[in-house]
Short mmCIF file of C-alpha atoms in Angstrom, two decimals:
data_model
loop_
_atom_site.label_atom_id
_atom_site.label_comp_id
_atom_site.label_asym_id
_atom_site.label_seq_id
_atom_site.Cartn_x
_atom_site.Cartn_y
_atom_site.Cartn_z
CA MET A 1079 97.46 177.21 -21.79
CA THR A 1080 94.36 176.23 -21.73
CA ALA A 1081 92.69 175.01 -18.41
CA LYS A 1082 89.61 172.35 -18.44
CA ILE A 1083 86.36 173.71 -16.61
CA LYS A 1084 85.07 170.50 -16.06
CA THR A 1085 80.76 170.16 -15.55
CA SER A 1086 78.49 167.22 -14.69
CA LYS A 1087 76.80 167.41 -18.61
CA ASP A 1088 80.70 168.57 -20.47
CA GLU A 1089 84.14 170.59 -20.29
CA VAL A 1090 84.44 173.65 -21.20
CA GLN A 1091 88.13 175.13 -22.09
CA ILE A 1092 89.02 178.97 -21.19
CA THR A 1093 92.68 180.05 -22.23
CA THR A 1094 94.40 180.89 -18.97
CA SER A 1095 98.05 182.62 -19.48
CA LYS A 1096 99.40 181.15 -16.12
CA ALA A 1097 99.62 177.73 -14.58
CA TRP A 1098 97.61 176.25 -11.57
CA PRO A 1099 96.53 176.95 -8.27
CA ARG A 1100 94.59 179.77 -9.23
CA ILE A 1101 92.62 181.91 -6.57
CA TYR A 1102 89.67 184.64 -6.97
CA VAL A 1103 90.08 188.18 -5.72
CA GLY A 1104 86.93 189.98 -7.22
CA PRO A 1105 84.21 190.59 -4.10
CA SER A 1106 82.69 187.37 -2.68
CA LEU A 1107 79.03 186.86 -4.50
CA PRO A 1108 75.65 186.39 -2.03
CA ARG A 1109 74.87 183.78 -0.98
CA GLY A 1110 77.60 182.15 -0.98
CA LYS A 1111 78.17 181.47 -4.06
CA LEU A 1112 82.04 181.74 -4.59
CA VAL A 1113 84.15 183.53 -2.11
CA LYS A 1114 86.85 186.66 -2.39
CA ASN A 1115 89.98 183.99 -1.27
CA THR A 1116 88.91 181.19 -2.71
CA VAL A 1117 91.73 178.82 -4.03
CA PHE A 1118 90.83 176.26 -6.29
CA ALA A 1119 94.38 173.72 -7.34
CA GLU A 1120 94.35 171.81 -9.94
CA ALA A 1121 90.10 173.26 -11.52
CA TYR A 1122 86.51 174.04 -11.28
CA PRO A 1123 84.60 172.72 -9.20
CA ALA A 1124 81.12 172.01 -11.65
CA HIS A 1125 78.58 174.56 -9.81
CA ILE A 1126 82.16 177.67 -9.57
CA ALA A 1127 82.20 176.56 -13.52
CA GLU A 1128 78.10 177.22 -14.08
CA LEU A 1129 79.33 180.34 -12.69
CA ILE A 1130 81.22 181.74 -14.97
CA LYS A 1131 80.07 180.82 -17.46
CA ALA A 1132 76.44 182.35 -16.88
CA HIS A 1133 79.30 185.70 -15.49
CA PRO A 1134 82.67 185.33 -17.27
CA THR A 1135 83.82 188.16 -15.70
CA ILE A 1136 84.23 186.32 -13.39
CA ALA A 1137 87.20 184.41 -14.98
CA GLN A 1138 89.29 186.89 -15.40
CA LEU A 1139 89.42 188.31 -11.16
CA ILE A 1140 91.02 184.62 -11.35
CA VAL A 1141 94.79 184.91 -11.12
CA PRO A 1142 97.41 182.54 -11.16
CA THR A 1143 98.51 182.45 -6.96
CA SER A 1144 101.96 184.23 -7.99
CA LYS A 1145 100.09 187.40 -9.07
CA LEU A 1146 97.87 187.61 -6.36
CA GLN A 1147 100.26 190.44 -4.66
CA LYS A 1148 99.97 192.29 -7.48
CA ALA A 1149 96.85 191.95 -8.55
CA LYS A 1150 95.91 192.47 -5.37
CA LEU A 1151 97.20 196.61 -5.90
CA GLU A 1152 95.67 196.44 -9.32
CA LEU A 1153 91.98 196.39 -7.44
CA ALA A 1154 93.09 199.24 -4.88
CA GLN A 1155 94.23 201.23 -8.96
CA LYS A 1156 91.24 203.12 -9.52
CA GLY A 1157 90.62 202.65 -13.25
CA SER A 1158 92.67 199.83 -13.24
CA LEU A 1159 91.25 196.66 -15.21
CA LEU A 1160 90.90 193.97 -11.91
CA ASN A 1161 88.89 197.19 -10.51
CA GLU A 1162 86.79 197.31 -12.85
CA LEU A 1163 85.70 194.28 -13.43
CA SER A 1164 84.73 194.29 -10.11
CA LYS A 1165 82.79 197.40 -9.56
CA LYS A 1166 81.56 195.12 -12.84
CA ILE A 1167 80.76 191.46 -10.56
CA ILE A 1168 79.95 193.11 -8.26
CA ASN A 1169 76.54 195.27 -10.67
CA GLU A 1170 75.73 191.80 -12.21
CA PHE A 1171 75.00 191.06 -8.41
CA LYS A 1172 73.38 193.42 -7.10
CA GLY A 1173 69.86 192.41 -5.93
CA VAL A 1174 70.22 188.31 -6.39
#
């Protein structure tokens, strides 16, 4: 399945495994750029699309709401993919 991210200038396509709505399960980012548990109903707003372009790891931390419980368990499991991606995002935004 392909989801379209609309920005003010162009349209970016990101391959997704499930339909909408989706939820961000990663850590809240500094200055309110993206808050943990933000739900996206049908598409990403332009500012989120730009954030994903700059930090592609964020896209992997946005999961279908139907998979939220599984994602939370994986986040808590040391060494799991979502756990490692979450750590990576924290490091990318240190000092921002």
